[in-house]
Amino acid sequence: MSLDAYIAGLPKAELHLHIEGSLEPELMFELAQRNNVAIPFDSVEAVRAAYDFSNLQDFLDIYYAGANVLLTRRDFEDLAFAYFRRAAADNVRHAEIFFDPQTHTDRGVPFEVVVEGLVAGMDLARADLGVTSGLILSFLRHLSEDEAFATLEMAKPHLHHFIGVGLDSSEVGHPPSKFQRVFAAARDLGLKLCAHAGEEGPPAYVREALDLLHIDRMDHGN
């Protein structure tokens, strides 16, 4: 057996996956047509070319443009299950996925539509593919802590669906300390804590995530 075949056959856990970032160009175009949403790309090939990015912000620009096609419960279910099909093909047995509710609620998509759609995709993956999963609610760090608190409040009726909260989006200028109170509140609700730090920010952000947010898991940290 070759090394590649051996690695392909190993059971795997995926612990760092942004579900909106998994949107493939083909599905982006399908959902854009389904929902009559204009996107800034003329073809699947143009989207693939745009993913040849050189920095975080270029990726985020594509990420948010793609998210605009996600409007209904079915859209979020299709997004999640499309990821799980690809993951199962790589022998992923368990995945813990980030989602960014503020990306959608700020566009007028109800919080429960996002969660119910993703959970439906997760349930289908467990039943049809044998892939288990957990859902991590991520706060957008370029927004305010008050907005993060509002999102946490919206999450309270759905806490049983979440294994934790996270922190992502544009890092520079938005240190972990900005979210110290909301992370403490999330821990009081029984949620695990993780945060992106050191992806493009200074080492001090890694220290803050550890010493001020008291995270259970570091995302990036390099």
PDB file of C-alpha atoms in Angstrom:
ATOM      1  CA  MET A   1       0.000   0.000   0.000  1.00  0.00           C
ATOM      2  CA  SER A   2       1.325   3.447  -0.893  1.00  0.00           C
ATOM      3  CA  LEU A   3       1.636   6.182   1.713  1.00  0.00           C
ATOM      4  CA  ASP A   4      -1.035   8.214  -0.081  1.00  0.00           C
ATOM      5  CA  ALA A   5      -3.453   5.296   0.012  1.00  0.00           C
ATOM      6  CA  TYR A   6      -2.679   4.657   3.673  1.00  0.00           C
ATOM      7  CA  ILE A   7      -3.357   8.287   4.602  1.00  0.00           C
ATOM      8  CA  ALA A   8      -6.535   8.345   2.521  1.00  0.00           C
ATOM      9  CA  GLY A   9      -7.812   5.328   4.414  1.00  0.00           C
ATOM     10  CA  LEU A  10      -7.201   6.737   7.876  1.00  0.00           C
ATOM     11  CA  PRO A  11     -10.285   7.876   9.813  1.00  0.00           C
ATOM     12  CA  LYS A  12     -10.051  11.626  10.381  1.00  0.00           C
ATOM     13  CA  ALA A  13     -11.458  14.463  12.464  1.00  0.00           C
ATOM     14  CA  GLU A  14     -11.886  17.944  10.970  1.00  0.00           C
ATOM     15  CA  LEU A  15     -11.553  20.556  13.719  1.00  0.00           C
ATOM     16  CA  HIS A  16     -11.171  23.772  11.718  1.00  0.00           C
ATOM     17  CA  LEU A  17     -13.772  24.276   9.019  1.00  0.00           C
ATOM     18  CA  HIS A  18     -15.667  27.478   8.171  1.00  0.00           C
ATOM     19  CA  ILE A  19     -18.880  26.195   6.645  1.00  0.00           C
ATOM     20  CA  GLU A  20     -19.571  29.348   4.611  1.00  0.00           C
ATOM     21  CA  GLY A  21     -16.031  29.134   3.264  1.00  0.00           C
ATOM     22  CA  SER A  22     -16.720  25.617   1.984  1.00  0.00           C
ATOM     23  CA  LEU A  23     -19.209  26.931  -0.589  1.00  0.00           C
ATOM     24  CA  GLU A  24     -18.106  25.501  -3.940  1.00  0.00           C
ATOM     25  CA  PRO A  25     -18.455  27.637  -7.095  1.00  0.00           C
ATOM     26  CA  GLU A  26     -21.017  25.259  -8.616  1.00  0.00           C
ATOM     27  CA  LEU A  27     -23.280  25.471  -5.566  1.00  0.00           C
ATOM     28  CA  MET A  28     -22.768  29.246  -5.371  1.00  0.00           C
ATOM     29  CA  PHE A  29     -24.134  29.597  -8.888  1.00  0.00           C
ATOM     30  CA  GLU A  30     -26.976  27.146  -8.211  1.00  0.00           C
ATOM     31  CA  LEU A  31     -28.109  29.064  -5.128  1.00  0.00           C
ATOM     32  CA  ALA A  32     -27.711  32.429  -6.867  1.00  0.00           C
ATOM     33  CA  GLN A  33     -30.107  31.245  -9.576  1.00  0.00           C
ATOM     34  CA  ARG A  34     -32.479  29.643  -7.065  1.00  0.00           C
ATOM     35  CA  ASN A  35     -32.734  32.865  -5.056  1.00  0.00           C
ATOM     36  CA  ASN A  36     -32.305  35.355  -7.921  1.00  0.00           C
ATOM     37  CA  VAL A  37     -29.206  36.870  -6.301  1.00  0.00           C
ATOM     38  CA  ALA A  38     -26.590  38.714  -8.355  1.00  0.00           C
ATOM     39  CA  ILE A  39     -22.977  37.725  -7.676  1.00  0.00           C
ATOM     40  CA  PRO A  40     -19.797  39.477  -8.896  1.00  0.00           C
ATOM     41  CA  PHE A  41     -18.646  36.538 -11.016  1.00  0.00           C
ATOM     42  CA  ASP A  42     -19.567  35.578 -14.563  1.00  0.00           C
ATOM     43  CA  SER A  43     -18.718  31.894 -14.366  1.00  0.00           C
ATOM     44  CA  VAL A  44     -17.635  29.018 -12.168  1.00  0.00           C
ATOM     45  CA  GLU A  45     -14.140  29.442 -13.584  1.00  0.00           C
ATOM     46  CA  ALA A  46     -14.071  33.100 -12.495  1.00  0.00           C
ATOM     47  CA  VAL A  47     -14.896  32.091  -8.934  1.00  0.00           C
ATOM     48  CA  ARG A  48     -12.148  29.474  -8.940  1.00  0.00           C
ATOM     49  CA  ALA A  49      -9.681  32.073 -10.212  1.00  0.00           C
ATOM     50  CA  ALA A  50     -10.704  34.474  -7.443  1.00  0.00           C
ATOM     51  CA  TYR A  51      -9.810  31.839  -4.860  1.00  0.00           C
ATOM     52  CA  ASP A  52      -6.169  32.260  -5.877  1.00  0.00           C
ATOM     53  CA  PHE A  53      -5.815  34.864  -3.113  1.00  0.00           C
ATOM     54  CA  SER A  54      -2.657  36.081  -1.386  1.00  0.00           C
ATOM     55  CA  ASN A  55      -3.974  37.450   1.913  1.00  0.00           C
ATOM     56  CA  LEU A  56      -6.783  37.040   4.414  1.00  0.00           C
ATOM     57  CA  GLN A  57      -8.771  40.078   3.308  1.00  0.00           C
ATOM     58  CA  ASP A  58      -8.887  38.922  -0.326  1.00  0.00           C
ATOM     59  CA  PHE A  59     -10.298  35.614   0.898  1.00  0.00           C
ATOM     60  CA  LEU A  60     -12.844  37.362   3.130  1.00  0.00           C
ATOM     61  CA  ASP A  61     -14.055  39.483   0.206  1.00  0.00           C
ATOM     62  CA  ILE A  62     -14.879  36.308  -1.745  1.00  0.00           C
ATOM     63  CA  TYR A  63     -16.268  34.654   1.381  1.00  0.00           C
ATOM     64  CA  TYR A  64     -18.797  37.420   2.051  1.00  0.00           C
ATOM     65  CA  ALA A  65     -19.778  37.731  -1.613  1.00  0.00           C
ATOM     66  CA  GLY A  66     -20.549  34.019  -1.685  1.00  0.00           C
ATOM     67  CA  ALA A  67     -22.518  34.157   1.560  1.00  0.00           C
ATOM     68  CA  ASN A  68     -25.065  36.466  -0.069  1.00  0.00           C
ATOM     69  CA  VAL A  69     -26.608  33.528  -1.940  1.00  0.00           C
ATOM     70  CA  LEU A  70     -27.521  31.797   1.344  1.00  0.00           C
ATOM     71  CA  LEU A  71     -31.060  32.834   2.247  1.00  0.00           C
ATOM     72  CA  THR A  72     -33.264  29.883   3.172  1.00  0.00           C
ATOM     73  CA  ARG A  73     -33.201  26.877   5.463  1.00  0.00           C
ATOM     74  CA  ARG A  74     -32.770  24.669   2.404  1.00  0.00           C
ATOM     75  CA  ASP A  75     -29.755  26.715   1.276  1.00  0.00           C
ATOM     76  CA  PHE A  76     -27.958  26.168   4.571  1.00  0.00           C
ATOM     77  CA  GLU A  77     -28.865  22.479   4.612  1.00  0.00           C
ATOM     78  CA  ASP A  78     -27.523  22.070   1.067  1.00  0.00           C
ATOM     79  CA  LEU A  79     -24.337  23.947   2.004  1.00  0.00           C
ATOM     80  CA  ALA A  80     -23.701  21.732   5.021  1.00  0.00           C
ATOM     81  CA  PHE A  81     -24.486  18.431   3.329  1.00  0.00           C
ATOM     82  CA  ALA A  82     -22.322  19.308   0.314  1.00  0.00           C
ATOM     83  CA  TYR A  83     -19.384  19.759   2.685  1.00  0.00           C
ATOM     84  CA  PHE A  84     -20.097  16.507   4.513  1.00  0.00           C
ATOM     85  CA  ARG A  85     -20.225  14.540   1.246  1.00  0.00           C
ATOM     86  CA  ARG A  86     -16.742  15.777   0.384  1.00  0.00           C
ATOM     87  CA  ALA A  87     -15.518  15.157   3.923  1.00  0.00           C
ATOM     88  CA  ALA A  88     -16.854  11.600   3.937  1.00  0.00           C
ATOM     89  CA  ALA A  89     -14.999  10.927   0.678  1.00  0.00           C
ATOM     90  CA  ASP A  90     -11.796  11.792   2.581  1.00  0.00           C
ATOM     91  CA  ASN A  91     -12.821   9.443   5.410  1.00  0.00           C
ATOM     92  CA  VAL A  92     -13.634  12.252   7.840  1.00  0.00           C
ATOM     93  CA  ARG A  93     -15.645  10.682  10.655  1.00  0.00           C
ATOM     94  CA  HIS A  94     -16.210  13.774  12.813  1.00  0.00           C
ATOM     95  CA  ALA A  95     -16.200  17.507  12.048  1.00  0.00           C
ATOM     96  CA  GLU A  96     -16.530  20.583  14.232  1.00  0.00           C
ATOM     97  CA  ILE A  97     -17.667  23.420  12.019  1.00  0.00           C
ATOM     98  CA  PHE A  98     -17.635  27.183  12.505  1.00  0.00           C
ATOM     99  CA  PHE A  99     -20.499  29.311  11.275  1.00  0.00           C
ATOM    100  CA  ASP A 100     -20.831  33.107  11.281  1.00  0.00           C
ATOM    101  CA  PRO A 101     -24.430  34.004  12.177  1.00  0.00           C
ATOM    102  CA  GLN A 102     -23.800  37.753  11.975  1.00  0.00           C
ATOM    103  CA  THR A 103     -22.894  37.396   8.296  1.00  0.00           C
ATOM    104  CA  HIS A 104     -26.489  36.310   7.753  1.00  0.00           C
ATOM    105  CA  THR A 105     -28.532  38.140  10.398  1.00  0.00           C
ATOM    106  CA  ASP A 106     -27.018  41.431   9.223  1.00  0.00           C
ATOM    107  CA  ARG A 107     -28.537  40.628   5.796  1.00  0.00           C
ATOM    108  CA  GLY A 108     -31.955  40.001   7.324  1.00  0.00           C
ATOM    109  CA  VAL A 109     -31.756  36.202   7.431  1.00  0.00           C
ATOM    110  CA  PRO A 110     -33.300  35.021  10.727  1.00  0.00           C
ATOM    111  CA  PHE A 111     -30.909  33.334  13.157  1.00  0.00           C
ATOM    112  CA  GLU A 112     -33.127  30.261  13.422  1.00  0.00           C
ATOM    113  CA  VAL A 113     -33.168  29.786   9.630  1.00  0.00           C
ATOM    114  CA  VAL A 114     -29.377  29.539   9.625  1.00  0.00           C
ATOM    115  CA  VAL A 115     -29.188  27.159  12.573  1.00  0.00           C
ATOM    116  CA  GLU A 116     -32.071  24.919  11.546  1.00  0.00           C
ATOM    117  CA  GLY A 117     -30.673  24.548   8.035  1.00  0.00           C
ATOM    118  CA  LEU A 118     -27.158  23.696   9.192  1.00  0.00           C
ATOM    119  CA  VAL A 119     -28.441  21.255  11.805  1.00  0.00           C
ATOM    120  CA  ALA A 120     -30.617  19.551   9.178  1.00  0.00           C
ATOM    121  CA  GLY A 121     -27.522  19.036   7.026  1.00  0.00           C
ATOM    122  CA  MET A 122     -25.591  17.732  10.022  1.00  0.00           C
ATOM    123  CA  ASP A 123     -28.383  15.290  10.892  1.00  0.00           C
ATOM    124  CA  LEU A 124     -28.533  14.046   7.309  1.00  0.00           C
ATOM    125  CA  ALA A 125     -24.764  13.531   7.273  1.00  0.00           C
ATOM    126  CA  ARG A 126     -24.922  11.463  10.438  1.00  0.00           C
ATOM    127  CA  ALA A 127     -27.780   9.332   9.100  1.00  0.00           C
ATOM    128  CA  ASP A 128     -26.606   8.874   5.503  1.00  0.00           C
ATOM    129  CA  LEU A 129     -22.814   9.179   5.729  1.00  0.00           C
ATOM    130  CA  GLY A 130     -21.969   8.182   9.289  1.00  0.00           C
ATOM    131  CA  VAL A 131     -20.250  11.535   9.911  1.00  0.00           C
ATOM    132  CA  THR A 132     -20.866  13.116  13.309  1.00  0.00           C
ATOM    133  CA  SER A 133     -20.420  16.826  13.879  1.00  0.00           C
ATOM    134  CA  GLY A 134     -20.605  19.780  16.239  1.00  0.00           C
ATOM    135  CA  LEU A 135     -21.464  23.414  15.590  1.00  0.00           C
ATOM    136  CA  ILE A 136     -19.372  26.389  16.777  1.00  0.00           C
ATOM    137  CA  LEU A 137     -20.952  29.846  16.760  1.00  0.00           C
ATOM    138  CA  SER A 138     -18.303  32.383  15.752  1.00  0.00           C
ATOM    139  CA  PHE A 139     -18.425  36.087  16.506  1.00  0.00           C
ATOM    140  CA  LEU A 140     -17.147  38.458  13.813  1.00  0.00           C
ATOM    141  CA  ARG A 141     -14.293  40.371  15.396  1.00  0.00           C
ATOM    142  CA  HIS A 142     -14.599  43.416  13.113  1.00  0.00           C
ATOM    143  CA  LEU A 143     -17.992  44.066  14.718  1.00  0.00           C
ATOM    144  CA  SER A 144     -18.525  45.321  18.266  1.00  0.00           C
ATOM    145  CA  GLU A 145     -18.757  43.322  21.470  1.00  0.00           C
ATOM    146  CA  ASP A 146     -22.296  44.658  21.947  1.00  0.00           C
ATOM    147  CA  GLU A 147     -23.225  43.076  18.612  1.00  0.00           C
ATOM    148  CA  ALA A 148     -21.621  39.832  19.784  1.00  0.00           C
ATOM    149  CA  PHE A 149     -23.749  39.975  22.936  1.00  0.00           C
ATOM    150  CA  ALA A 150     -26.862  40.451  20.792  1.00  0.00           C
ATOM    151  CA  THR A 151     -25.909  37.358  18.791  1.00  0.00           C
ATOM    152  CA  LEU A 152     -25.332  35.353  21.969  1.00  0.00           C
ATOM    153  CA  GLU A 153     -28.793  36.402  23.140  1.00  0.00           C
ATOM    154  CA  MET A 154     -30.306  35.153  19.864  1.00  0.00           C
ATOM    155  CA  ALA A 155     -28.457  31.878  20.364  1.00  0.00           C
ATOM    156  CA  LYS A 156     -29.906  31.109  23.797  1.00  0.00           C
ATOM    157  CA  PRO A 157     -33.010  29.219  22.569  1.00  0.00           C
ATOM    158  CA  HIS A 158     -30.707  27.058  20.419  1.00  0.00           C
ATOM    159  CA  LEU A 159     -27.848  26.378  22.844  1.00  0.00           C
ATOM    160  CA  HIS A 160     -28.392  22.623  22.658  1.00  0.00           C
ATOM    161  CA  HIS A 161     -27.151  22.744  19.058  1.00  0.00           C
ATOM    162  CA  PHE A 162     -23.787  24.351  19.900  1.00  0.00           C
ATOM    163  CA  ILE A 163     -20.603  22.914  21.339  1.00  0.00           C
ATOM    164  CA  GLY A 164     -18.878  26.272  21.660  1.00  0.00           C
ATOM    165  CA  VAL A 165     -18.245  29.799  20.460  1.00  0.00           C
ATOM    166  CA  GLY A 166     -15.368  31.163  18.416  1.00  0.00           C
ATOM    167  CA  LEU A 167     -13.896  34.404  17.101  1.00  0.00           C
ATOM    168  CA  ASP A 168     -12.925  35.040  13.474  1.00  0.00           C
ATOM    169  CA  SER A 169     -12.838  37.533  10.568  1.00  0.00           C
ATOM    170  CA  SER A 170     -10.383  40.421  10.087  1.00  0.00           C
ATOM    171  CA  GLU A 171      -7.861  40.156  12.904  1.00  0.00           C
ATOM    172  CA  VAL A 172      -5.589  43.221  12.830  1.00  0.00           C
ATOM    173  CA  GLY A 173      -6.990  45.995  15.013  1.00  0.00           C
ATOM    174  CA  HIS A 174      -9.473  43.673  16.694  1.00  0.00           C
ATOM    175  CA  PRO A 175      -7.691  41.992  19.624  1.00  0.00           C
ATOM    176  CA  PRO A 176      -9.240  39.194  21.657  1.00  0.00           C
ATOM    177  CA  SER A 177      -9.495  41.552  24.653  1.00  0.00           C
ATOM    178  CA  LYS A 178     -12.281  43.363  22.777  1.00  0.00           C
ATOM    179  CA  PHE A 179     -14.496  40.321  23.458  1.00  0.00           C
ATOM    180  CA  GLN A 180     -13.487  39.406  27.004  1.00  0.00           C
ATOM    181  CA  ARG A 181     -16.938  39.956  28.548  1.00  0.00           C
ATOM    182  CA  VAL A 182     -18.934  38.093  25.908  1.00  0.00           C
ATOM    183  CA  PHE A 183     -16.591  35.103  26.096  1.00  0.00           C
ATOM    184  CA  ALA A 184     -17.048  34.998  29.873  1.00  0.00           C
ATOM    185  CA  ALA A 185     -20.816  35.069  29.346  1.00  0.00           C
ATOM    186  CA  ALA A 186     -20.596  32.212  26.842  1.00  0.00           C
ATOM    187  CA  ARG A 187     -18.592  30.122  29.290  1.00  0.00           C
ATOM    188  CA  ASP A 188     -21.230  30.796  31.967  1.00  0.00           C
ATOM    189  CA  LEU A 189     -23.759  29.286  29.548  1.00  0.00           C
ATOM    190  CA  GLY A 190     -21.710  26.081  29.447  1.00  0.00           C
ATOM    191  CA  LEU A 191     -20.134  26.596  26.034  1.00  0.00           C
ATOM    192  CA  LYS A 192     -16.550  25.749  25.150  1.00  0.00           C
ATOM    193  CA  LEU A 193     -14.379  28.605  23.880  1.00  0.00           C
ATOM    194  CA  CYS A 194     -12.011  28.913  20.941  1.00  0.00           C
ATOM    195  CA  ALA A 195     -10.609  31.868  19.018  1.00  0.00           C
ATOM    196  CA  HIS A 196      -8.584  32.668  15.928  1.00  0.00           C
ATOM    197  CA  ALA A 197      -5.395  34.395  17.038  1.00  0.00           C
ATOM    198  CA  GLY A 198      -1.983  34.889  15.485  1.00  0.00           C
ATOM    199  CA  GLU A 199      -3.273  34.311  11.955  1.00  0.00           C
ATOM    200  CA  GLU A 200      -2.291  37.807  10.844  1.00  0.00           C
ATOM    201  CA  GLY A 201      -2.146  39.561  14.204  1.00  0.00           C
ATOM    202  CA  PRO A 202       0.806  39.892  16.612  1.00  0.00           C
ATOM    203  CA  PRO A 203       1.873  37.358  19.264  1.00  0.00           C
ATOM    204  CA  ALA A 204       0.128  39.531  21.864  1.00  0.00           C
ATOM    205  CA  TYR A 205      -3.201  38.407  20.400  1.00  0.00           C
ATOM    206  CA  VAL A 206      -2.321  34.791  21.134  1.00  0.00           C
ATOM    207  CA  ARG A 207      -1.509  35.704  24.735  1.00  0.00           C
ATOM    208  CA  GLU A 208      -4.767  37.621  25.088  1.00  0.00           C
ATOM    209  CA  ALA A 209      -6.788  34.701  23.758  1.00  0.00           C
ATOM    210  CA  LEU A 210      -5.177  32.429  26.335  1.00  0.00           C
ATOM    211  CA  ASP A 211      -4.967  34.764  29.327  1.00  0.00           C
ATOM    212  CA  LEU A 212      -8.045  36.977  28.895  1.00  0.00           C
ATOM    213  CA  LEU A 213     -10.555  34.882  26.958  1.00  0.00           C
ATOM    214  CA  HIS A 214      -9.398  31.651  28.659  1.00  0.00           C
ATOM    215  CA  ILE A 215     -10.021  29.671  25.505  1.00  0.00           C
ATOM    216  CA  ASP A 216     -10.135  25.883  25.446  1.00  0.00           C
ATOM    217  CA  ARG A 217      -8.688  25.660  21.923  1.00  0.00           C
ATOM    218  CA  MET A 218      -6.543  27.969  19.807  1.00  0.00           C
ATOM    219  CA  ASP A 219      -7.329  28.408  16.119  1.00  0.00           C
ATOM    220  CA  HIS A 220      -4.139  29.182  14.170  1.00  0.00           C
ATOM    221  CA  GLY A 221      -1.907  30.495  16.974  1.00  0.00           C
ATOM    222  CA  ASN A 222       1.086  30.789  14.674  1.00  0.00           C
TER     223      ASN A 222
END
